[in-house]
Amino acid sequence: MNTRAIFGETGWLGRAMTSAVSIGVLATARPERQWVWVVLAAGLAAFLAGTFLMNWRPYWALGFLAYASISAAFVTGVSGSNALVLVLVPLTDVAVMAHPWRNRPIIAVGLSCAGAVAVSAWWWDRSTSWYLTQLMWIAILVAFGLNRRQYEVQARQTAQLLEQTQLAQHEHARAAALDERGRIARDLHDVLAHSLGALTVQLELAEALLADRNDTAGALDRVRRSRRLAVQGLVEARSAVAALRSDEAPALPEALTAQADQHEKDHQAKVTVTTSGTPRPIASGITVALLGAAREALTNAGKHAPTQPIYIQLTYADTLRLTIHNPLAADQLHPPGQGFGLAGMRERLALVGGSLEAGPDDDGWLVIAEVADA
């Protein structure tokens, strides 16, 4: 519940209480001149109209309130009029109401009231001390009104800032969700590309065994291996999604060894994994990116040179470097950077502040992934 909208100066309950106090004070008035009642009644009606139009018709409200305050100021010198209350209360409303003129209305109305009280003091032959007392009350109410207006302005600005902050948080959460979806999509692409690549190699071998050698047993073994690869791909895909959602990833050396063992089983090619430097904890995003680079390199090796050995070197230094070397014959080399796999790995590593280089060297194919993890 918005208590300021109920109890504050601009709230309906606050306005009702202020109006009741004003009516109560004026009900005890006993002015010496009967025509003063007409001025007080007109001023009270204008005050009531202005105070209840503050939030809906600020221009009309300002006019009504200014009239109520200034007209009452002209009869404050009449003995027993109690008109001062009708001077001060509208001043407070003028100060706190929402309008685009900042402090100018309260200052203008306050000065006008001070002038009207001076005329009333002169006309009804009031003493200087009486006038100074009335002037003091007006000054106090003007100062109070300026202070309250500043508070109201700050409160509105705080509410707007809170709304903007909530909107920014909502947009940030939405951007984070989209980024997470992108991470999951990239990792699924890497996992599925690796699994489907290995699956394609096994099916091509099965087709060759049947077409060229009529080796049913060998082809059946390849088909069974393909089925295991498909199941393994689904498991890896689910694991990748679970790891990304929980922001957890396996230890990098152990995960590289597991990838190497699986490649050996699928392609009967020796994969050697070595580690140098002092191992240290690695952020989940960096681990996933480097594992994806290794998976893509092994997939390419399985496609272009399935029986050639592979050497994987993980180096912990100022930066974290993963080197994958695959010795190839001259006719097995192909231009670097081809295909969506390497492009995806470059993008993934760039997101964690890393880089990827891939291409032929003197005796084969070399992939270097490097990340400054510290």
mmCIF file of C-alpha atoms in Angstrom:
data_model
loop_
_atom_site.group_PDB
_atom_site.id
_atom_site.type_symbol
_atom_site.label_atom_id
_atom_site.label_comp_id
_atom_site.label_asym_id
_atom_site.label_seq_id
_atom_site.Cartn_x
_atom_site.Cartn_y
_atom_site.Cartn_z
ATOM 1 C CA MET A 1 0.000 0.000 0.000
ATOM 2 C CA ASN A 2 1.281 3.467 -0.930
ATOM 3 C CA THR A 3 0.991 5.311 2.396
ATOM 4 C CA ARG A 4 2.201 8.590 0.880
ATOM 5 C CA ALA A 5 -0.750 8.517 -1.526
ATOM 6 C CA ILE A 6 -3.078 8.324 1.520
ATOM 7 C CA PHE A 7 -1.449 10.219 4.404
ATOM 8 C CA GLY A 8 0.871 12.659 2.598
ATOM 9 C CA GLU A 9 0.063 16.263 1.858
ATOM 10 C CA THR A 10 -0.960 15.263 -1.655
ATOM 11 C CA GLY A 11 -2.820 12.156 -0.437
ATOM 12 C CA TRP A 12 -6.593 12.148 -0.058
ATOM 13 C CA LEU A 13 -6.564 11.519 3.710
ATOM 14 C CA GLY A 14 -3.986 14.280 4.297
ATOM 15 C CA ARG A 15 -6.082 16.734 2.297
ATOM 16 C CA ALA A 16 -9.242 15.717 4.168
ATOM 17 C CA MET A 17 -7.576 16.249 7.564
ATOM 18 C CA THR A 18 -6.183 19.627 6.516
ATOM 19 C CA SER A 19 -9.598 20.700 5.261
ATOM 20 C CA ALA A 20 -11.264 19.578 8.509
ATOM 21 C CA VAL A 21 -8.771 21.579 10.595
ATOM 22 C CA SER A 22 -9.340 24.682 8.462
ATOM 23 C CA ILE A 23 -13.127 24.391 8.734
ATOM 24 C CA GLY A 24 -12.878 23.838 12.491
ATOM 25 C CA VAL A 25 -10.738 26.924 13.033
ATOM 26 C CA LEU A 26 -12.938 29.116 10.840
ATOM 27 C CA ALA A 27 -16.064 27.839 12.644
ATOM 28 C CA THR A 28 -14.782 29.507 15.830
ATOM 29 C CA ALA A 29 -14.250 32.851 14.070
ATOM 30 C CA ARG A 30 -16.184 35.906 15.301
ATOM 31 C CA PRO A 31 -15.250 38.742 12.937
ATOM 32 C CA GLU A 32 -16.248 42.320 13.773
ATOM 33 C CA ARG A 33 -17.570 42.890 10.223
ATOM 34 C CA GLN A 34 -20.254 40.583 8.884
ATOM 35 C CA TRP A 35 -19.115 40.952 5.263
ATOM 36 C CA VAL A 36 -15.852 39.224 6.287
ATOM 37 C CA TRP A 37 -17.855 35.983 6.403
ATOM 38 C CA VAL A 38 -18.401 36.309 2.650
ATOM 39 C CA VAL A 39 -14.642 36.650 2.052
ATOM 40 C CA LEU A 40 -13.885 33.706 4.347
ATOM 41 C CA ALA A 41 -16.597 31.530 2.789
ATOM 42 C CA ALA A 42 -15.394 32.282 -0.745
ATOM 43 C CA GLY A 43 -11.792 31.649 0.308
ATOM 44 C CA LEU A 44 -12.726 28.379 2.029
ATOM 45 C CA ALA A 45 -14.635 27.198 -1.042
ATOM 46 C CA ALA A 46 -11.658 28.059 -3.258
ATOM 47 C CA PHE A 47 -9.324 26.261 -0.845
ATOM 48 C CA LEU A 48 -11.461 23.094 -0.835
ATOM 49 C CA ALA A 49 -11.719 23.139 -4.631
ATOM 50 C CA GLY A 50 -7.978 23.690 -5.033
ATOM 51 C CA THR A 51 -6.858 21.130 -2.492
ATOM 52 C CA PHE A 52 -8.944 18.353 -4.076
ATOM 53 C CA LEU A 53 -7.899 19.275 -7.638
ATOM 54 C CA MET A 54 -4.157 19.217 -6.888
ATOM 55 C CA ASN A 55 -3.467 15.832 -8.495
ATOM 56 C CA TRP A 56 -5.825 16.174 -11.470
ATOM 57 C CA ARG A 57 -5.982 19.856 -12.466
ATOM 58 C CA PRO A 58 -2.811 21.560 -11.168
ATOM 59 C CA TYR A 59 -3.409 24.804 -13.086
ATOM 60 C CA TRP A 60 -6.932 25.237 -11.728
ATOM 61 C CA ALA A 61 -5.794 24.125 -8.264
ATOM 62 C CA LEU A 62 -3.010 26.707 -8.191
ATOM 63 C CA GLY A 63 -5.442 29.483 -9.070
ATOM 64 C CA PHE A 64 -7.969 28.449 -6.415
ATOM 65 C CA LEU A 65 -5.323 28.073 -3.711
ATOM 66 C CA ALA A 66 -3.661 31.398 -4.541
ATOM 67 C CA TYR A 67 -7.013 33.183 -4.399
ATOM 68 C CA ALA A 68 -7.903 31.553 -1.052
ATOM 69 C CA SER A 69 -4.595 32.505 0.550
ATOM 70 C CA ILE A 70 -4.354 36.073 -0.763
ATOM 71 C CA SER A 71 -8.033 36.947 -0.177
ATOM 72 C CA ALA A 72 -7.785 35.711 3.416
ATOM 73 C CA ALA A 73 -4.597 37.756 3.898
ATOM 74 C CA PHE A 74 -6.548 40.959 3.186
ATOM 75 C CA VAL A 75 -8.918 40.312 6.148
ATOM 76 C CA THR A 76 -6.399 39.017 8.685
ATOM 77 C CA GLY A 77 -6.470 42.449 10.326
ATOM 78 C CA VAL A 78 -10.154 42.095 11.205
ATOM 79 C CA SER A 79 -10.413 41.176 14.870
ATOM 80 C CA GLY A 80 -11.721 37.620 15.475
ATOM 81 C CA SER A 81 -11.579 36.589 11.796
ATOM 82 C CA ASN A 82 -9.130 33.676 12.293
ATOM 83 C CA ALA A 83 -8.234 34.288 8.650
ATOM 84 C CA LEU A 84 -4.579 33.393 9.171
ATOM 85 C CA VAL A 85 -5.372 29.681 8.936
ATOM 86 C CA LEU A 86 -6.809 30.266 5.482
ATOM 87 C CA VAL A 87 -3.591 32.037 4.535
ATOM 88 C CA LEU A 88 -1.205 29.374 5.769
ATOM 89 C CA VAL A 89 -2.905 26.100 4.764
ATOM 90 C CA PRO A 90 -3.256 26.946 1.042
ATOM 91 C CA LEU A 91 0.401 28.027 1.063
ATOM 92 C CA THR A 92 1.364 24.521 2.155
ATOM 93 C CA ASP A 93 -0.676 22.968 -0.653
ATOM 94 C CA VAL A 94 0.872 25.280 -3.228
ATOM 95 C CA ALA A 95 4.312 24.217 -2.046
ATOM 96 C CA VAL A 96 3.794 20.450 -2.294
ATOM 97 C CA MET A 97 1.579 20.141 -5.380
ATOM 98 C CA ALA A 98 3.099 18.767 -8.583
ATOM 99 C CA HIS A 99 3.657 21.424 -11.236
ATOM 100 C CA PRO A 100 6.440 22.366 -13.666
ATOM 101 C CA TRP A 101 7.246 25.769 -12.146
ATOM 102 C CA ARG A 102 9.409 24.507 -9.267
ATOM 103 C CA ASN A 103 9.529 27.032 -6.353
ATOM 104 C CA ARG A 104 8.197 30.103 -8.150
ATOM 105 C CA PRO A 105 4.472 29.704 -7.230
ATOM 106 C CA ILE A 106 5.090 29.358 -3.459
ATOM 107 C CA ILE A 107 7.438 32.367 -3.468
ATOM 108 C CA ALA A 108 5.018 34.480 -5.531
ATOM 109 C CA VAL A 109 1.995 33.580 -3.385
ATOM 110 C CA GLY A 110 4.009 34.049 -0.187
ATOM 111 C CA LEU A 111 5.139 37.554 -1.200
ATOM 112 C CA SER A 112 1.597 38.431 -2.276
ATOM 113 C CA CYS A 113 0.261 37.298 1.102
ATOM 114 C CA ALA A 114 2.914 39.330 2.914
ATOM 115 C CA GLY A 115 1.849 42.406 0.935
ATOM 116 C CA ALA A 116 -1.859 41.737 1.556
ATOM 117 C CA VAL A 117 -1.257 41.350 5.308
ATOM 118 C CA ALA A 118 0.637 44.683 5.280
ATOM 119 C CA VAL A 119 -2.376 46.359 3.627
ATOM 120 C CA SER A 120 -4.708 44.731 6.156
ATOM 121 C CA ALA A 121 -2.522 45.859 9.097
ATOM 122 C CA TRP A 122 -2.523 49.431 7.800
ATOM 123 C CA TRP A 123 -6.260 49.467 7.028
ATOM 124 C CA TRP A 124 -7.330 48.037 10.367
ATOM 125 C CA ASP A 125 -4.697 49.896 12.312
ATOM 126 C CA ARG A 126 -2.759 46.875 13.563
ATOM 127 C CA SER A 127 0.544 47.262 15.392
ATOM 128 C CA THR A 128 3.929 46.605 13.882
ATOM 129 C CA SER A 129 4.472 43.643 16.236
ATOM 130 C CA TRP A 130 1.194 42.108 15.045
ATOM 131 C CA TYR A 131 2.253 42.486 11.423
ATOM 132 C CA LEU A 132 5.682 40.988 12.130
ATOM 133 C CA THR A 133 4.017 38.036 13.856
ATOM 134 C CA GLN A 134 1.787 37.378 10.825
ATOM 135 C CA LEU A 135 4.794 37.798 8.562
ATOM 136 C CA MET A 136 6.778 35.335 10.669
ATOM 137 C CA TRP A 137 4.045 32.681 10.270
ATOM 138 C CA ILE A 138 3.946 33.236 6.536
ATOM 139 C CA ALA A 139 7.750 32.972 6.310
ATOM 140 C CA ILE A 140 7.724 29.781 8.372
ATOM 141 C CA LEU A 141 5.064 28.225 6.139
ATOM 142 C CA VAL A 142 6.885 29.289 2.981
ATOM 143 C CA ALA A 143 10.133 27.777 4.299
ATOM 144 C CA PHE A 144 8.286 24.642 5.368
ATOM 145 C CA GLY A 145 6.608 24.447 1.976
ATOM 146 C CA LEU A 146 9.911 24.795 0.137
ATOM 147 C CA ASN A 147 11.399 22.040 2.290
ATOM 148 C CA ARG A 148 8.391 19.779 1.757
ATOM 149 C CA ARG A 149 8.483 20.407 -1.981
ATOM 150 C CA GLN A 150 12.126 19.404 -2.073
ATOM 151 C CA TYR A 151 11.216 16.233 -0.220
ATOM 152 C CA GLU A 152 8.366 15.530 -2.626
ATOM 153 C CA VAL A 153 10.623 16.083 -5.632
ATOM 154 C CA GLN A 154 13.280 13.768 -4.204
ATOM 155 C CA ALA A 155 10.639 11.144 -3.418
ATOM 156 C CA ARG A 156 9.337 11.256 -6.987
ATOM 157 C CA GLN A 157 12.867 11.076 -8.366
ATOM 158 C CA THR A 158 13.609 8.100 -6.109
ATOM 159 C CA ALA A 159 10.470 6.326 -7.326
ATOM 160 C CA GLN A 160 11.456 6.979 -10.944
ATOM 161 C CA LEU A 161 14.997 5.778 -10.269
ATOM 162 C CA LEU A 162 13.648 2.615 -8.639
ATOM 163 C CA GLU A 163 11.428 1.967 -11.646
ATOM 164 C CA GLN A 164 14.348 2.494 -14.012
ATOM 165 C CA THR A 165 16.538 0.217 -11.881
ATOM 166 C CA GLN A 166 13.917 -2.520 -11.939
ATOM 167 C CA LEU A 167 13.599 -2.143 -15.699
ATOM 168 C CA ALA A 168 17.391 -2.337 -16.084
ATOM 169 C CA GLN A 169 17.496 -5.450 -13.884
ATOM 170 C CA HIS A 170 14.760 -7.026 -15.990
ATOM 171 C CA GLU A 171 16.696 -6.273 -19.183
ATOM 172 C CA HIS A 172 19.906 -7.583 -17.604
ATOM 173 C CA ALA A 173 18.167 -10.832 -16.615
ATOM 174 C CA ARG A 174 16.769 -11.145 -20.133
ATOM 175 C CA ALA A 175 20.221 -10.551 -21.652
ATOM 176 C CA ALA A 176 21.735 -13.116 -19.277
ATOM 177 C CA ALA A 177 19.081 -15.652 -20.290
ATOM 178 C CA LEU A 178 19.800 -15.024 -23.984
ATOM 179 C CA ASP A 179 23.531 -15.346 -23.342
ATOM 180 C CA GLU A 180 22.957 -18.630 -21.518
ATOM 181 C CA ARG A 181 20.914 -19.923 -24.416
ATOM 182 C CA GLY A 182 23.738 -18.958 -26.742
ATOM 183 C CA ARG A 183 26.295 -20.777 -24.589
ATOM 184 C CA ILE A 184 24.161 -23.905 -24.507
ATOM 185 C CA ALA A 185 23.559 -23.749 -28.262
ATOM 186 C CA ARG A 186 27.290 -23.393 -28.994
ATOM 187 C CA ASP A 187 28.233 -26.255 -26.715
ATOM 188 C CA LEU A 188 25.523 -28.490 -28.137
ATOM 189 C CA HIS A 189 26.824 -27.679 -31.608
ATOM 190 C CA ASP A 190 30.334 -28.697 -30.586
ATOM 191 C CA VAL A 191 29.210 -31.923 -28.930
ATOM 192 C CA LEU A 192 26.881 -32.956 -31.742
ATOM 193 C CA ALA A 193 29.387 -32.000 -34.440
ATOM 194 C CA HIS A 194 31.970 -34.228 -32.759
ATOM 195 C CA SER A 195 29.564 -37.124 -32.289
ATOM 196 C CA LEU A 196 28.098 -36.891 -35.789
ATOM 197 C CA GLY A 197 31.560 -36.581 -37.317
ATOM 198 C CA ALA A 198 32.742 -39.746 -35.584
ATOM 199 C CA LEU A 199 29.457 -41.445 -36.484
ATOM 200 C CA THR A 200 29.922 -40.523 -40.149
ATOM 201 C CA VAL A 201 33.406 -42.067 -40.183
ATOM 202 C CA GLN A 202 32.116 -45.348 -38.714
ATOM 203 C CA LEU A 203 29.228 -45.555 -41.177
ATOM 204 C CA GLU A 204 31.563 -44.856 -44.109
ATOM 205 C CA LEU A 205 33.815 -47.703 -42.930
ATOM 206 C CA ALA A 206 30.808 -50.001 -42.597
ATOM 207 C CA GLU A 207 29.717 -49.112 -46.126
ATOM 208 C CA ALA A 208 33.222 -49.758 -47.461
ATOM 209 C CA LEU A 209 33.404 -53.145 -45.725
ATOM 210 C CA LEU A 210 30.123 -54.207 -47.263
ATOM 211 C CA ALA A 211 30.707 -52.797 -50.735
ATOM 212 C CA ASP A 212 34.384 -53.644 -51.253
ATOM 213 C CA ARG A 213 34.991 -56.725 -49.097
ATOM 214 C CA ASN A 214 31.519 -58.044 -48.396
ATOM 215 C CA ASP A 215 32.654 -58.239 -44.757
ATOM 216 C CA THR A 216 29.335 -58.518 -42.968
ATOM 217 C CA ALA A 217 30.862 -59.157 -39.556
ATOM 218 C CA GLY A 218 33.169 -56.147 -39.788
ATOM 219 C CA ALA A 219 30.357 -53.917 -41.055
ATOM 220 C CA LEU A 220 28.083 -55.091 -38.240
ATOM 221 C CA ASP A 221 30.794 -54.225 -35.710
ATOM 222 C CA ARG A 222 31.041 -50.720 -37.197
ATOM 223 C CA VAL A 223 27.271 -50.300 -37.086
ATOM 224 C CA ARG A 224 27.235 -51.338 -33.428
ATOM 225 C CA ARG A 225 30.023 -48.891 -32.731
ATOM 226 C CA SER A 226 28.004 -46.197 -34.519
ATOM 227 C CA ARG A 227 25.059 -46.909 -32.262
ATOM 228 C CA ARG A 228 27.292 -46.536 -29.198
ATOM 229 C CA LEU A 229 28.599 -43.254 -30.578
ATOM 230 C CA ALA A 230 25.067 -41.971 -31.063
ATOM 231 C CA VAL A 231 24.125 -42.895 -27.496
ATOM 232 C CA GLN A 232 27.330 -41.348 -26.203
ATOM 233 C CA GLY A 233 26.601 -38.145 -28.151
ATOM 234 C CA LEU A 234 23.198 -37.829 -26.525
ATOM 235 C CA VAL A 235 24.739 -38.378 -23.086
ATOM 236 C CA GLU A 236 27.423 -35.750 -23.762
ATOM 237 C CA ALA A 237 24.795 -33.300 -24.984
ATOM 238 C CA ARG A 238 22.742 -33.717 -21.813
ATOM 239 C CA SER A 239 25.905 -33.428 -19.711
ATOM 240 C CA ALA A 240 26.918 -30.244 -21.532
ATOM 241 C CA VAL A 241 23.548 -28.619 -20.875
ATOM 242 C CA ALA A 242 23.635 -29.680 -17.211
ATOM 243 C CA ALA A 243 27.195 -28.357 -16.791
ATOM 244 C CA LEU A 244 26.384 -25.019 -18.353
ATOM 245 C CA ARG A 245 23.216 -24.574 -16.302
ATOM 246 C CA SER A 246 25.032 -25.320 -13.058
ATOM 247 C CA ASP A 247 28.123 -23.410 -14.193
ATOM 248 C CA GLU A 248 30.230 -26.439 -13.340
ATOM 249 C CA ALA A 249 32.737 -28.259 -15.510
ATOM 250 C CA PRO A 250 35.080 -31.241 -14.997
ATOM 251 C CA ALA A 251 38.794 -30.859 -14.309
ATOM 252 C CA LEU A 252 40.521 -29.996 -17.569
ATOM 253 C CA PRO A 253 43.359 -32.615 -17.606
ATOM 254 C CA GLU A 254 41.001 -35.493 -16.722
ATOM 255 C CA ALA A 255 38.458 -34.367 -19.293
ATOM 256 C CA LEU A 256 41.143 -34.175 -22.012
ATOM 257 C CA THR A 257 42.305 -37.685 -21.117
ATOM 258 C CA ALA A 258 38.733 -38.975 -21.381
ATOM 259 C CA GLN A 259 38.382 -37.409 -24.825
ATOM 260 C CA ALA A 260 41.670 -38.961 -25.921
ATOM 261 C CA ASP A 261 40.642 -42.427 -24.701
ATOM 262 C CA GLN A 262 37.352 -42.198 -26.560
ATOM 263 C CA HIS A 263 39.109 -41.140 -29.768
ATOM 264 C CA GLU A 264 41.467 -44.109 -29.489
ATOM 265 C CA LYS A 265 38.528 -46.490 -29.136
ATOM 266 C CA ASP A 266 36.710 -44.994 -32.111
ATOM 267 C CA HIS A 267 39.632 -44.671 -34.549
ATOM 268 C CA GLN A 268 42.365 -47.029 -33.268
ATOM 269 C CA ALA A 269 44.727 -44.046 -33.309
ATOM 270 C CA LYS A 270 47.199 -43.316 -30.527
ATOM 271 C CA VAL A 271 46.450 -40.097 -28.610
ATOM 272 C CA THR A 272 49.073 -38.842 -26.162
ATOM 273 C CA VAL A 273 48.101 -36.276 -23.508
ATOM 274 C CA THR A 274 50.792 -34.480 -21.518
ATOM 275 C CA THR A 275 50.605 -31.687 -18.957
ATOM 276 C CA SER A 276 53.285 -29.206 -17.963
ATOM 277 C CA GLY A 277 53.356 -26.484 -15.351
ATOM 278 C CA THR A 278 51.486 -26.328 -12.063
ATOM 279 C CA PRO A 279 47.794 -27.196 -12.429
ATOM 280 C CA ARG A 280 45.381 -24.650 -10.986
ATOM 281 C CA PRO A 281 41.596 -24.206 -10.819
ATOM 282 C CA ILE A 282 40.154 -22.990 -14.101
ATOM 283 C CA ALA A 283 36.894 -21.116 -14.591
ATOM 284 C CA SER A 284 34.042 -23.199 -15.947
ATOM 285 C CA GLY A 285 33.649 -21.133 -19.122
ATOM 286 C CA ILE A 286 37.370 -21.477 -19.977
ATOM 287 C CA THR A 287 37.294 -25.233 -19.344
ATOM 288 C CA VAL A 288 34.264 -25.718 -21.579
ATOM 289 C CA ALA A 289 35.848 -23.594 -24.337
ATOM 290 C CA LEU A 290 39.152 -25.519 -24.297
ATOM 291 C CA LEU A 291 37.388 -28.877 -24.213
ATOM 292 C CA GLY A 292 35.359 -27.768 -27.212
ATOM 293 C CA ALA A 293 38.552 -26.825 -29.077
ATOM 294 C CA ALA A 294 40.080 -30.216 -28.314
ATOM 295 C CA ARG A 295 36.881 -32.010 -29.374
ATOM 296 C CA GLU A 296 36.798 -30.141 -32.688
ATOM 297 C CA ALA A 297 40.476 -30.901 -33.364
ATOM 298 C CA LEU A 298 39.946 -34.613 -32.650
ATOM 299 C CA THR A 299 36.879 -34.650 -34.897
ATOM 300 C CA ASN A 300 38.861 -33.107 -37.769
ATOM 301 C CA ALA A 301 41.684 -35.573 -37.203
ATOM 302 C CA GLY A 302 39.203 -38.462 -37.307
ATOM 303 C CA LYS A 303 37.801 -37.201 -40.617
ATOM 304 C CA HIS A 304 41.061 -36.445 -42.453
ATOM 305 C CA ALA A 305 43.568 -38.883 -40.900
ATOM 306 C CA PRO A 306 41.713 -41.406 -38.702
ATOM 307 C CA THR A 307 44.741 -43.660 -38.093
ATOM 308 C CA GLN A 308 47.396 -40.999 -37.471
ATOM 309 C CA PRO A 309 48.676 -40.362 -33.915
ATOM 310 C CA ILE A 310 47.685 -37.185 -32.081
ATOM 311 C CA TYR A 311 49.653 -35.292 -29.464
ATOM 312 C CA ILE A 312 47.884 -33.043 -26.949
ATOM 313 C CA GLN A 313 49.905 -30.726 -24.727
ATOM 314 C CA LEU A 314 48.310 -28.707 -21.874
ATOM 315 C CA THR A 315 50.621 -26.016 -20.516
ATOM 316 C CA TYR A 316 50.008 -24.036 -17.309
ATOM 317 C CA ALA A 317 52.046 -20.825 -17.471
ATOM 318 C CA ASP A 318 51.212 -17.126 -17.493
ATOM 319 C CA THR A 319 48.533 -18.151 -19.935
ATOM 320 C CA LEU A 320 46.778 -21.485 -20.340
ATOM 321 C CA ARG A 321 47.774 -23.099 -23.642
ATOM 322 C CA LEU A 322 46.339 -26.184 -25.303
ATOM 323 C CA THR A 323 48.321 -27.550 -28.273
ATOM 324 C CA ILE A 324 47.001 -30.357 -30.490
ATOM 325 C CA HIS A 325 49.367 -31.741 -33.134
ATOM 326 C CA ASN A 326 48.295 -34.276 -35.759
ATOM 327 C CA PRO A 327 51.069 -35.490 -38.115
ATOM 328 C CA LEU A 328 49.613 -35.738 -41.645
ATOM 329 C CA ALA A 329 50.787 -36.689 -45.089
ATOM 330 C CA ALA A 330 51.054 -33.929 -47.672
ATOM 331 C CA ASP A 331 47.881 -35.027 -49.473
ATOM 332 C CA GLN A 332 45.910 -34.943 -46.220
ATOM 333 C CA LEU A 333 46.489 -31.254 -45.483
ATOM 334 C CA HIS A 334 43.703 -28.778 -46.182
ATOM 335 C CA PRO A 335 43.541 -24.991 -45.875
ATOM 336 C CA PRO A 336 43.175 -23.700 -42.314
ATOM 337 C CA GLY A 337 40.051 -22.144 -40.957
ATOM 338 C CA GLN A 338 37.589 -24.053 -43.160
ATOM 339 C CA GLY A 339 34.243 -25.170 -41.758
ATOM 340 C CA PHE A 340 31.961 -23.887 -39.043
ATOM 341 C CA GLY A 341 33.640 -25.909 -36.281
ATOM 342 C CA LEU A 342 36.845 -23.858 -36.086
ATOM 343 C CA ALA A 343 34.904 -20.628 -36.493
ATOM 344 C CA GLY A 344 32.690 -21.649 -33.577
ATOM 345 C CA MET A 345 35.734 -22.461 -31.455
ATOM 346 C CA ARG A 346 37.278 -19.079 -32.191
ATOM 347 C CA GLU A 347 34.043 -17.409 -31.143
ATOM 348 C CA ARG A 348 33.781 -19.473 -27.947
ATOM 349 C CA LEU A 349 37.396 -18.740 -26.967
ATOM 350 C CA ALA A 350 36.972 -15.052 -27.743
ATOM 351 C CA LEU A 351 34.122 -14.906 -25.232
ATOM 352 C CA VAL A 352 36.509 -15.997 -22.455
ATOM 353 C CA GLY A 353 39.375 -13.783 -23.631
ATOM 354 C CA GLY A 354 41.199 -16.472 -25.592
ATOM 355 C CA SER A 355 42.337 -17.121 -29.152
ATOM 356 C CA LEU A 356 42.605 -20.066 -31.541
ATOM 357 C CA GLU A 357 45.175 -20.715 -34.261
ATOM 358 C CA ALA A 358 44.799 -23.662 -36.617
ATOM 359 C CA GLY A 359 46.702 -24.637 -39.741
ATOM 360 C CA PRO A 360 49.399 -26.839 -41.241
ATOM 361 C CA ASP A 361 52.945 -26.870 -39.899
ATOM 362 C CA ASP A 362 56.070 -28.632 -41.196
ATOM 363 C CA ASP A 363 54.780 -32.184 -40.733
ATOM 364 C CA GLY A 364 51.065 -32.052 -40.029
ATOM 365 C CA TRP A 365 48.218 -30.043 -38.602
ATOM 366 C CA LEU A 366 48.580 -27.836 -35.543
ATOM 367 C CA VAL A 367 45.892 -26.307 -33.330
ATOM 368 C CA ILE A 368 46.833 -23.863 -30.545
ATOM 369 C CA ALA A 369 44.202 -22.561 -28.129
ATOM 370 C CA GLU A 370 45.387 -20.002 -25.578
ATOM 371 C CA VAL A 371 43.540 -18.241 -22.743
ATOM 372 C CA ALA A 372 44.795 -15.749 -20.157
ATOM 373 C CA ASP A 373 42.888 -17.269 -17.210
ATOM 374 C CA ALA A 374 44.625 -15.358 -14.391
#
